[in-house]
mmCIF file of N, CA and C in Angstrom:
data_model
loop_
_atom_site.group_PDB
_atom_site.id
_atom_site.type_symbol
_atom_site.label_atom_id
_atom_site.label_comp_id
_atom_site.label_asym_id
_atom_site.label_seq_id
_atom_site.Cartn_x
_atom_site.Cartn_y
_atom_site.Cartn_z
ATOM 1 N N UNK A 722 8.236 33.053 36.023
ATOM 2 C CA UNK A 722 7.566 33.766 34.946
ATOM 3 C C UNK A 722 7.372 32.806 33.774
ATOM 4 N N UNK A 723 6.198 32.847 33.184
ATOM 5 C CA UNK A 723 5.891 31.928 32.088
ATOM 6 C C UNK A 723 6.674 32.304 30.826
ATOM 7 N N UNK A 724 6.803 31.325 29.964
ATOM 8 C CA UNK A 724 7.481 31.551 28.686
ATOM 9 C C UNK A 724 6.719 32.575 27.849
ATOM 10 N N UNK A 725 5.384 32.533 27.902
ATOM 11 C CA UNK A 725 4.572 33.486 27.139
ATOM 12 C C UNK A 725 4.845 34.913 27.597
ATOM 13 N N UNK A 726 4.916 35.133 28.907
ATOM 14 C CA UNK A 726 5.207 36.465 29.444
ATOM 15 C C UNK A 726 6.584 36.920 28.972
ATOM 16 N N UNK A 727 7.569 36.049 29.068
ATOM 17 C CA UNK A 727 8.924 36.397 28.641
ATOM 18 C C UNK A 727 8.965 36.774 27.159
ATOM 19 N N UNK A 728 8.269 35.999 26.329
ATOM 20 C CA UNK A 728 8.273 36.279 24.888
ATOM 21 C C UNK A 728 7.650 37.635 24.591
ATOM 22 N N UNK A 729 6.508 37.933 25.226
ATOM 23 C CA UNK A 729 5.864 39.218 24.950
ATOM 24 C C UNK A 729 6.696 40.381 25.469
ATOM 25 N N UNK A 730 7.277 40.249 26.646
ATOM 26 C CA UNK A 730 8.094 41.338 27.183
ATOM 27 C C UNK A 730 9.324 41.617 26.326
ATOM 28 N N UNK A 731 9.753 40.644 25.542
ATOM 29 C CA UNK A 731 10.913 40.835 24.662
ATOM 30 C C UNK A 731 10.544 41.555 23.361
ATOM 31 N N UNK A 732 9.249 41.662 23.060
ATOM 32 C CA UNK A 732 8.816 42.283 21.808
ATOM 33 C C UNK A 732 8.849 43.803 21.917
ATOM 34 N N UNK A 733 8.985 44.458 20.753
ATOM 35 C CA UNK A 733 9.295 45.888 20.745
ATOM 36 C C UNK A 733 8.122 46.852 20.573
ATOM 37 N N UNK A 734 7.146 46.528 19.741
ATOM 38 C CA UNK A 734 6.089 47.493 19.424
ATOM 39 C C UNK A 734 4.777 47.056 20.054
ATOM 40 N N UNK A 735 4.268 47.916 20.952
ATOM 41 C CA UNK A 735 3.075 47.602 21.743
ATOM 42 C C UNK A 735 1.950 48.572 21.413
ATOM 43 N N UNK A 736 0.883 48.070 20.818
ATOM 44 C CA UNK A 736 -0.336 48.864 20.639
ATOM 45 C C UNK A 736 -1.094 48.803 21.962
ATOM 46 N N UNK A 737 -1.360 49.951 22.551
ATOM 47 C CA UNK A 737 -2.013 50.002 23.863
ATOM 48 C C UNK A 737 -3.453 50.473 23.658
ATOM 49 N N UNK A 738 -4.383 49.521 23.673
ATOM 50 C CA UNK A 738 -5.789 49.804 23.410
ATOM 51 C C UNK A 738 -6.424 50.398 24.669
ATOM 52 N N UNK A 739 -6.991 51.600 24.494
ATOM 53 C CA UNK A 739 -7.591 52.309 25.624
ATOM 54 C C UNK A 739 -6.691 53.397 26.177
ATOM 55 N N UNK A 740 -5.539 53.621 25.556
ATOM 56 C CA UNK A 740 -4.586 54.618 26.044
ATOM 57 C C UNK A 740 -4.995 56.022 25.616
ATOM 58 N N UNK A 741 -5.133 56.895 26.602
ATOM 59 C CA UNK A 741 -5.426 58.307 26.348
ATOM 60 C C UNK A 741 -4.485 59.138 27.221
ATOM 61 N N UNK A 742 -4.704 60.431 27.245
ATOM 62 C CA UNK A 742 -3.890 61.316 28.080
ATOM 63 C C UNK A 742 -4.428 61.463 29.503
ATOM 64 N N UNK A 743 -5.369 60.625 29.884
ATOM 65 C CA UNK A 743 -5.913 60.652 31.245
ATOM 66 C C UNK A 743 -4.886 60.019 32.183
ATOM 67 N N UNK A 744 -4.172 60.863 32.905
ATOM 68 C CA UNK A 744 -3.089 60.394 33.761
ATOM 69 C C UNK A 744 -3.571 59.575 34.951
ATOM 70 N N UNK A 745 -4.857 59.585 35.233
ATOM 71 C CA UNK A 745 -5.387 58.802 36.350
ATOM 72 C C UNK A 745 -5.636 57.343 35.952
ATOM 73 N N UNK A 746 -5.535 57.030 34.666
ATOM 74 C CA UNK A 746 -5.797 55.673 34.191
ATOM 75 C C UNK A 746 -4.506 54.853 34.186
ATOM 76 N N UNK A 747 -4.645 53.580 34.490
ATOM 77 C CA UNK A 747 -3.487 52.679 34.543
ATOM 78 C C UNK A 747 -2.767 52.611 33.199
ATOM 79 N N UNK A 748 -3.511 52.687 32.105
ATOM 80 C CA UNK A 748 -2.886 52.595 30.777
ATOM 81 C C UNK A 748 -1.822 53.662 30.585
ATOM 82 N N UNK A 749 -2.061 54.856 31.100
ATOM 83 C CA UNK A 749 -1.120 55.960 30.944
ATOM 84 C C UNK A 749 0.218 55.620 31.610
ATOM 85 N N UNK A 750 0.148 55.122 32.825
ATOM 86 C CA UNK A 750 1.348 54.777 33.590
ATOM 87 C C UNK A 750 2.068 53.569 32.997
ATOM 88 N N UNK A 751 1.326 52.542 32.633
ATOM 89 C CA UNK A 751 1.948 51.338 32.072
ATOM 90 C C UNK A 751 2.601 51.649 30.727
ATOM 91 N N UNK A 752 1.950 52.460 29.904
ATOM 92 C CA UNK A 752 2.541 52.820 28.610
ATOM 93 C C UNK A 752 3.850 53.582 28.800
ATOM 94 N N UNK A 753 3.890 54.505 29.742
ATOM 95 C CA UNK A 753 5.131 55.243 30.032
ATOM 96 C C UNK A 753 6.218 54.277 30.509
ATOM 97 N N UNK A 754 5.837 53.330 31.359
ATOM 98 C CA UNK A 754 6.790 52.333 31.842
ATOM 99 C C UNK A 754 7.375 51.546 30.667
ATOM 100 N N UNK A 755 6.503 51.067 29.777
ATOM 101 C CA UNK A 755 6.981 50.310 28.617
ATOM 102 C C UNK A 755 7.918 51.152 27.762
ATOM 103 N N UNK A 756 7.557 52.408 27.559
ATOM 104 C CA UNK A 756 8.394 53.327 26.789
ATOM 105 C C UNK A 756 9.758 53.486 27.462
ATOM 106 N N UNK A 757 9.754 53.636 28.769
ATOM 107 C CA UNK A 757 11.011 53.776 29.518
ATOM 108 C C UNK A 757 11.885 52.532 29.407
ATOM 109 N N UNK A 758 11.270 51.393 29.115
ATOM 110 C CA UNK A 758 12.009 50.136 28.941
ATOM 111 C C UNK A 758 12.406 49.912 27.482
ATOM 112 N N UNK A 759 12.221 50.928 26.640
ATOM 113 C CA UNK A 759 12.669 50.844 25.258
ATOM 114 C C UNK A 759 11.633 50.362 24.269
ATOM 115 N N UNK A 760 10.394 50.212 24.708
ATOM 116 C CA UNK A 760 9.338 49.750 23.806
ATOM 117 C C UNK A 760 8.730 50.938 23.061
ATOM 118 N N UNK A 761 8.309 50.692 21.837
ATOM 119 C CA UNK A 761 7.525 51.698 21.113
ATOM 120 C C UNK A 761 6.071 51.451 21.472
ATOM 121 N N UNK A 762 5.406 52.472 21.976
ATOM 122 C CA UNK A 762 3.993 52.335 22.298
ATOM 123 C C UNK A 762 3.177 53.048 21.226
ATOM 124 N N UNK A 763 1.998 52.491 20.937
ATOM 125 C CA UNK A 763 1.102 53.055 19.938
ATOM 126 C C UNK A 763 -0.271 53.188 20.605
ATOM 127 N N UNK A 764 -0.699 54.418 20.897
ATOM 128 C CA UNK A 764 -2.014 54.592 21.510
ATOM 129 C C UNK A 764 -3.137 54.187 20.546
ATOM 130 N N UNK A 765 -4.108 53.426 21.066
ATOM 131 C CA UNK A 765 -5.291 53.065 20.288
ATOM 132 C C UNK A 765 -6.496 53.504 21.112
ATOM 133 N N UNK A 766 -7.178 54.521 20.599
ATOM 134 C CA UNK A 766 -8.296 55.137 21.327
ATOM 135 C C UNK A 766 -9.180 55.825 20.290
ATOM 136 N N UNK A 767 -10.499 55.820 20.474
ATOM 137 C CA UNK A 767 -11.378 56.435 19.471
ATOM 138 C C UNK A 767 -11.024 57.882 19.120
ATOM 139 N N UNK A 768 -10.493 58.647 20.072
ATOM 140 C CA UNK A 768 -10.144 60.037 19.762
ATOM 141 C C UNK A 768 -8.721 60.179 19.215
ATOM 142 N N UNK A 769 -7.967 59.076 19.132
ATOM 143 C CA UNK A 769 -6.626 59.024 18.533
ATOM 144 C C UNK A 769 -5.691 60.115 19.049
ATOM 145 N N UNK A 770 -5.551 60.240 20.357
ATOM 146 C CA UNK A 770 -4.663 61.290 20.870
ATOM 147 C C UNK A 770 -3.189 60.935 20.703
ATOM 148 N N UNK A 771 -2.351 61.969 20.704
ATOM 149 C CA UNK A 771 -0.917 61.765 20.838
ATOM 150 C C UNK A 771 -0.661 61.584 22.343
ATOM 151 N N UNK A 772 -0.022 60.480 22.706
ATOM 152 C CA UNK A 772 0.254 60.190 24.114
ATOM 153 C C UNK A 772 1.731 59.838 24.242
ATOM 154 N N UNK A 773 2.386 60.419 25.196
ATOM 155 C CA UNK A 773 3.825 60.182 25.412
ATOM 156 C C UNK A 773 4.616 60.397 24.121
ATOM 157 N N UNK A 774 4.173 61.363 23.318
ATOM 158 C CA UNK A 774 4.873 61.697 22.085
ATOM 159 C C UNK A 774 4.594 60.784 20.909
ATOM 160 N N UNK A 775 3.712 59.811 21.077
ATOM 161 C CA UNK A 775 3.408 58.860 20.003
ATOM 162 C C UNK A 775 2.009 59.110 19.446
ATOM 163 N N UNK A 776 1.894 59.139 18.116
ATOM 164 C CA UNK A 776 0.607 59.343 17.453
ATOM 165 C C UNK A 776 -0.338 58.186 17.761
ATOM 166 N N UNK A 777 -1.569 58.524 18.087
ATOM 167 C CA UNK A 777 -2.580 57.518 18.324
ATOM 168 C C UNK A 777 -3.397 57.225 17.081
ATOM 169 N N UNK A 778 -4.136 56.129 17.129
ATOM 170 C CA UNK A 778 -5.004 55.704 16.042
ATOM 171 C C UNK A 778 -6.334 55.270 16.637
ATOM 172 N N UNK A 779 -7.439 55.503 15.909
ATOM 173 C CA UNK A 779 -8.753 55.151 16.445
ATOM 174 C C UNK A 779 -8.961 53.645 16.631
ATOM 175 N N UNK A 780 -8.357 52.830 15.759
ATOM 176 C CA UNK A 780 -8.504 51.375 15.825
ATOM 177 C C UNK A 780 -7.178 50.708 15.493
ATOM 178 N N UNK A 781 -7.068 49.430 15.808
ATOM 179 C CA UNK A 781 -5.873 48.669 15.435
ATOM 180 C C UNK A 781 -5.705 48.630 13.920
ATOM 181 N N UNK A 782 -6.810 48.478 13.207
ATOM 182 C CA UNK A 782 -6.751 48.369 11.747
ATOM 183 C C UNK A 782 -6.167 49.615 11.094
ATOM 184 N N UNK A 783 -6.291 50.758 11.750
ATOM 185 C CA UNK A 783 -5.813 52.013 11.155
ATOM 186 C C UNK A 783 -4.335 52.292 11.429
ATOM 187 N N UNK A 784 -3.675 51.464 12.209
ATOM 188 C CA UNK A 784 -2.233 51.616 12.425
ATOM 189 C C UNK A 784 -1.538 51.203 11.130
ATOM 190 N N UNK A 785 -0.748 52.089 10.521
ATOM 191 C CA UNK A 785 -0.188 51.802 9.197
ATOM 192 C C UNK A 785 1.113 50.997 9.217
ATOM 193 N N UNK A 786 1.385 50.310 10.294
ATOM 194 C CA UNK A 786 2.592 49.493 10.405
ATOM 195 C C UNK A 786 2.279 48.311 11.313
ATOM 196 N N UNK A 787 3.194 47.363 11.353
ATOM 197 C CA UNK A 787 2.997 46.167 12.175
ATOM 198 C C UNK A 787 3.173 46.485 13.658
ATOM 199 N N UNK A 788 2.432 45.779 14.478
ATOM 200 C CA UNK A 788 2.629 45.831 15.924
ATOM 201 C C UNK A 788 2.911 44.414 16.403
ATOM 202 N N UNK A 789 3.709 44.313 17.455
ATOM 203 C CA UNK A 789 4.043 42.999 17.992
ATOM 204 C C UNK A 789 3.006 42.528 19.005
ATOM 205 N N UNK A 790 2.686 43.412 19.947
ATOM 206 C CA UNK A 790 1.801 43.063 21.057
ATOM 207 C C UNK A 790 0.635 44.041 21.097
ATOM 208 N N UNK A 791 -0.556 43.523 21.361
ATOM 209 C CA UNK A 791 -1.731 44.360 21.608
ATOM 210 C C UNK A 791 -2.032 44.243 23.095
ATOM 211 N N UNK A 792 -1.847 45.356 23.808
ATOM 212 C CA UNK A 792 -2.055 45.426 25.261
ATOM 213 C C UNK A 792 -3.437 46.030 25.489
ATOM 214 N N UNK A 793 -4.324 45.276 26.135
ATOM 215 C CA UNK A 793 -5.739 45.639 26.220
ATOM 216 C C UNK A 793 -6.116 46.232 27.571
ATOM 217 N N UNK A 794 -6.459 47.507 27.555
ATOM 218 C CA UNK A 794 -6.993 48.201 28.717
ATOM 219 C C UNK A 794 -8.473 48.490 28.472
ATOM 220 N N UNK A 795 -9.237 47.445 28.260
ATOM 221 C CA UNK A 795 -10.681 47.557 28.087
ATOM 222 C C UNK A 795 -11.342 46.539 29.009
ATOM 223 N N UNK A 796 -12.625 46.716 29.249
ATOM 224 C CA UNK A 796 -13.362 45.773 30.099
ATOM 225 C C UNK A 796 -13.427 44.399 29.435
ATOM 226 N N UNK A 797 -13.570 43.379 30.265
ATOM 227 C CA UNK A 797 -13.618 42.003 29.762
ATOM 228 C C UNK A 797 -14.652 41.817 28.668
ATOM 229 N N UNK A 798 -15.820 42.448 28.808
ATOM 230 C CA UNK A 798 -16.878 42.254 27.806
ATOM 231 C C UNK A 798 -16.550 42.918 26.473
ATOM 232 N N UNK A 799 -15.524 43.748 26.428
ATOM 233 C CA UNK A 799 -15.122 44.415 25.190
ATOM 234 C C UNK A 799 -13.843 43.838 24.580
ATOM 235 N N UNK A 800 -13.175 42.946 25.299
ATOM 236 C CA UNK A 800 -11.855 42.504 24.846
ATOM 237 C C UNK A 800 -11.923 41.495 23.696
ATOM 238 N N UNK A 801 -13.014 40.741 23.569
ATOM 239 C CA UNK A 801 -13.127 39.771 22.475
ATOM 240 C C UNK A 801 -12.955 40.403 21.102
ATOM 241 N N UNK A 802 -13.707 41.471 20.795
ATOM 242 C CA UNK A 802 -13.514 42.127 19.492
ATOM 243 C C UNK A 802 -12.097 42.685 19.308
ATOM 244 N N UNK A 803 -11.476 43.153 20.381
ATOM 245 C CA UNK A 803 -10.102 43.656 20.273
ATOM 246 C C UNK A 803 -9.165 42.503 19.906
ATOM 247 N N UNK A 804 -9.375 41.345 20.530
ATOM 248 C CA UNK A 804 -8.547 40.183 20.187
ATOM 249 C C UNK A 804 -8.748 39.786 18.732
ATOM 250 N N UNK A 805 -9.992 39.835 18.260
ATOM 251 C CA UNK A 805 -10.248 39.509 16.858
ATOM 252 C C UNK A 805 -9.535 40.492 15.925
ATOM 253 N N UNK A 806 -9.530 41.775 16.300
ATOM 254 C CA UNK A 806 -8.822 42.779 15.507
ATOM 255 C C UNK A 806 -7.311 42.530 15.528
ATOM 256 N N UNK A 807 -6.787 42.084 16.677
ATOM 257 C CA UNK A 807 -5.356 41.776 16.776
ATOM 258 C C UNK A 807 -4.987 40.611 15.862
ATOM 259 N N UNK A 808 -5.887 39.633 15.766
ATOM 260 C CA UNK A 808 -5.669 38.508 14.852
ATOM 261 C C UNK A 808 -5.612 39.027 13.412
ATOM 262 N N UNK A 809 -6.580 39.879 13.048
ATOM 263 C CA UNK A 809 -6.619 40.446 11.693
ATOM 264 C C UNK A 809 -5.389 41.305 11.405
ATOM 265 N N UNK A 810 -4.866 41.959 12.433
ATOM 266 C CA UNK A 810 -3.701 42.842 12.296
ATOM 267 C C UNK A 810 -2.397 42.041 12.210
ATOM 268 N N UNK A 811 -2.485 40.732 12.445
ATOM 269 C CA UNK A 811 -1.313 39.853 12.450
ATOM 270 C C UNK A 811 -0.332 40.196 13.559
ATOM 271 N N UNK A 812 -0.872 40.621 14.701
ATOM 272 C CA UNK A 812 -0.012 40.832 15.869
ATOM 273 C C UNK A 812 0.564 39.485 16.284
ATOM 274 N N UNK A 813 1.662 39.544 17.015
ATOM 275 C CA UNK A 813 2.270 38.302 17.495
ATOM 276 C C UNK A 813 1.715 37.873 18.847
ATOM 277 N N UNK A 814 1.186 38.856 19.598
ATOM 278 C CA UNK A 814 0.684 38.512 20.929
ATOM 279 C C UNK A 814 -0.358 39.479 21.426
ATOM 280 N N UNK A 815 -1.086 39.017 22.438
ATOM 281 C CA UNK A 815 -2.111 39.822 23.106
ATOM 282 C C UNK A 815 -1.830 39.758 24.596
ATOM 283 N N UNK A 816 -1.921 40.919 25.233
ATOM 284 C CA UNK A 816 -1.757 41.002 26.685
ATOM 285 C C UNK A 816 -3.009 41.684 27.227
ATOM 286 N N UNK A 817 -3.715 41.029 28.136
ATOM 287 C CA UNK A 817 -4.844 41.703 28.764
ATOM 288 C C UNK A 817 -4.477 42.023 30.205
ATOM 289 N N UNK A 818 -4.868 43.191 30.617
ATOM 290 C CA UNK A 818 -4.495 43.699 31.937
ATOM 291 C C UNK A 818 -5.234 42.977 33.065
ATOM 292 N N UNK A 819 -4.820 43.260 34.272
ATOM 293 C CA UNK A 819 -5.414 42.642 35.460
ATOM 294 C C UNK A 819 -6.934 42.773 35.429
ATOM 295 N N UNK A 820 -7.620 41.659 35.619
ATOM 296 C CA UNK A 820 -9.072 41.648 35.647
ATOM 297 C C UNK A 820 -9.736 41.559 34.296
ATOM 298 N N UNK A 821 -8.963 41.596 33.206
ATOM 299 C CA UNK A 821 -9.535 41.531 31.855
ATOM 300 C C UNK A 821 -9.392 40.096 31.349
ATOM 301 N N UNK A 822 -10.535 39.399 31.286
ATOM 302 C CA UNK A 822 -10.521 37.972 30.958
ATOM 303 C C UNK A 822 -11.640 37.646 29.978
ATOM 304 N N UNK A 823 -11.288 36.972 28.895
ATOM 305 C CA UNK A 823 -12.250 36.395 27.952
ATOM 306 C C UNK A 823 -11.584 35.139 27.403
ATOM 307 N N UNK A 824 -11.853 34.017 28.061
ATOM 308 C CA UNK A 824 -11.182 32.752 27.715
ATOM 309 C C UNK A 824 -11.483 32.311 26.276
ATOM 310 N N UNK A 825 -12.730 32.482 25.820
ATOM 311 C CA UNK A 825 -13.081 32.062 24.456
ATOM 312 C C UNK A 825 -12.297 32.875 23.425
ATOM 313 N N UNK A 826 -12.217 34.183 23.629
ATOM 314 C CA UNK A 826 -11.456 35.023 22.705
ATOM 315 C C UNK A 826 -9.973 34.669 22.774
ATOM 316 N N UNK A 827 -9.476 34.376 23.963
ATOM 317 C CA UNK A 827 -8.084 33.974 24.114
ATOM 318 C C UNK A 827 -7.780 32.699 23.340
ATOM 319 N N UNK A 828 -8.709 31.750 23.381
ATOM 320 C CA UNK A 828 -8.523 30.512 22.606
ATOM 321 C C UNK A 828 -8.512 30.804 21.105
ATOM 322 N N UNK A 829 -9.407 31.701 20.654
ATOM 323 C CA UNK A 829 -9.409 32.074 19.224
ATOM 324 C C UNK A 829 -8.051 32.647 18.825
ATOM 325 N N UNK A 830 -7.520 33.510 19.673
ATOM 326 C CA UNK A 830 -6.222 34.129 19.375
ATOM 327 C C UNK A 830 -5.112 33.080 19.365
ATOM 328 N N UNK A 831 -5.118 32.189 20.345
ATOM 329 C CA UNK A 831 -4.104 31.131 20.381
ATOM 330 C C UNK A 831 -4.223 30.228 19.164
ATOM 331 N N UNK A 832 -5.464 29.888 18.796
ATOM 332 C CA UNK A 832 -5.677 29.049 17.608
ATOM 333 C C UNK A 832 -5.164 29.728 16.343
ATOM 334 N N UNK A 833 -5.154 31.071 16.342
ATOM 335 C CA UNK A 833 -4.638 31.831 15.199
ATOM 336 C C UNK A 833 -3.123 32.017 15.270
ATOM 337 N N UNK A 834 -2.490 31.482 16.328
ATOM 338 C CA UNK A 834 -1.043 31.527 16.435
ATOM 339 C C UNK A 834 -0.483 32.639 17.302
ATOM 340 N N UNK A 835 -1.346 33.402 17.967
ATOM 341 C CA UNK A 835 -0.868 34.486 18.824
ATOM 342 C C UNK A 835 -0.518 33.955 20.211
ATOM 343 N N UNK A 836 0.434 34.597 20.838
ATOM 344 C CA UNK A 836 0.762 34.328 22.242
ATOM 345 C C UNK A 836 -0.210 35.152 23.073
ATOM 346 N N UNK A 837 -0.856 34.518 24.036
ATOM 347 C CA UNK A 837 -1.851 35.212 24.847
ATOM 348 C C UNK A 837 -1.435 35.192 26.313
ATOM 349 N N UNK A 838 -1.378 36.383 26.896
ATOM 350 C CA UNK A 838 -1.165 36.547 28.339
ATOM 351 C C UNK A 838 -2.384 37.315 28.840
ATOM 352 N N UNK A 839 -3.099 36.724 29.794
ATOM 353 C CA UNK A 839 -4.350 37.308 30.243
ATOM 354 C C UNK A 839 -4.317 37.566 31.745
ATOM 355 N N UNK A 840 -4.933 38.681 32.151
ATOM 356 C CA UNK A 840 -5.122 39.008 33.566
ATOM 357 C C UNK A 840 -3.786 39.244 34.267
ATOM 358 N N UNK A 841 -2.893 39.985 33.603
ATOM 359 C CA UNK A 841 -1.575 40.295 34.166
ATOM 360 C C UNK A 841 -1.191 41.721 33.801
ATOM 361 N N UNK A 842 -0.136 42.225 34.420
ATOM 362 C CA UNK A 842 0.352 43.571 34.134
ATOM 363 C C UNK A 842 1.831 43.508 33.772
ATOM 364 N N UNK A 843 2.224 44.059 32.606
ATOM 365 C CA UNK A 843 3.640 43.987 32.227
ATOM 366 C C UNK A 843 4.548 44.753 33.187
ATOM 367 N N UNK A 844 4.044 45.803 33.788
ATOM 368 C CA UNK A 844 4.862 46.564 34.732
ATOM 369 C C UNK A 844 5.208 45.707 35.956
ATOM 370 N N UNK A 845 4.252 44.926 36.406
ATOM 371 C CA UNK A 845 4.490 44.029 37.545
ATOM 372 C C UNK A 845 5.400 42.887 37.127
ATOM 373 N N UNK A 846 5.111 42.275 35.968
ATOM 374 C CA UNK A 846 5.895 41.126 35.516
ATOM 375 C C UNK A 846 7.327 41.493 35.143
ATOM 376 N N UNK A 847 7.559 42.737 34.780
ATOM 377 C CA UNK A 847 8.890 43.145 34.351
ATOM 378 C C UNK A 847 9.945 42.874 35.426
ATOM 379 N N UNK A 848 9.579 42.946 36.670
ATOM 380 C CA UNK A 848 10.545 42.753 37.763
ATOM 381 C C UNK A 848 11.285 41.434 37.648
ATOM 382 N N UNK A 849 10.622 40.400 37.108
ATOM 383 C CA UNK A 849 11.275 39.114 36.969
ATOM 384 C C UNK A 849 11.902 38.891 35.608
ATOM 385 N N UNK A 850 11.848 39.907 34.751
ATOM 386 C CA UNK A 850 12.351 39.763 33.384
ATOM 387 C C UNK A 850 13.834 40.132 33.359
ATOM 388 N N UNK A 851 14.629 39.331 32.690
ATOM 389 C CA UNK A 851 16.073 39.446 32.745
ATOM 390 C C UNK A 851 16.786 40.642 32.173
ATOM 391 N N UNK A 852 17.005 40.727 30.849
ATOM 392 C CA UNK A 852 18.046 41.585 30.307
ATOM 393 C C UNK A 852 17.905 43.072 30.574
ATOM 394 N N UNK A 853 16.700 43.605 30.642
ATOM 395 C CA UNK A 853 16.565 45.052 30.794
ATOM 396 C C UNK A 853 15.952 45.445 32.137
ATOM 397 N N UNK A 854 15.848 44.532 33.066
ATOM 398 C CA UNK A 854 15.166 44.851 34.335
ATOM 399 C C UNK A 854 16.003 45.715 35.231
#
């Protein structure tokens, strides 16, 4: 497991972009998994639903507190603006889910000091993570 993956998995507050109450979507299951591992999840969705007991927000900018990781459940062509918003939000890291890739946006985020993990799933990677696995 890479050092970047380990660092992000150790962080506590995860804004999950694209998270709604649609139980058929991967974001719903992954967010519950993260919550079960002790992470605070923050739903980010245009309709700002409450998901898994946590208040949602329409955008990253509208979250009234700091987030550590921005977990992106959006299509690759939409992830660049989300990464830019994560930079503006002063997140510490960005995680894009399996199949979500924007190398140019990832470089912008890295250049801004964020840890970037792209095209991976924290639920899958957790198996190799030490203290809480």
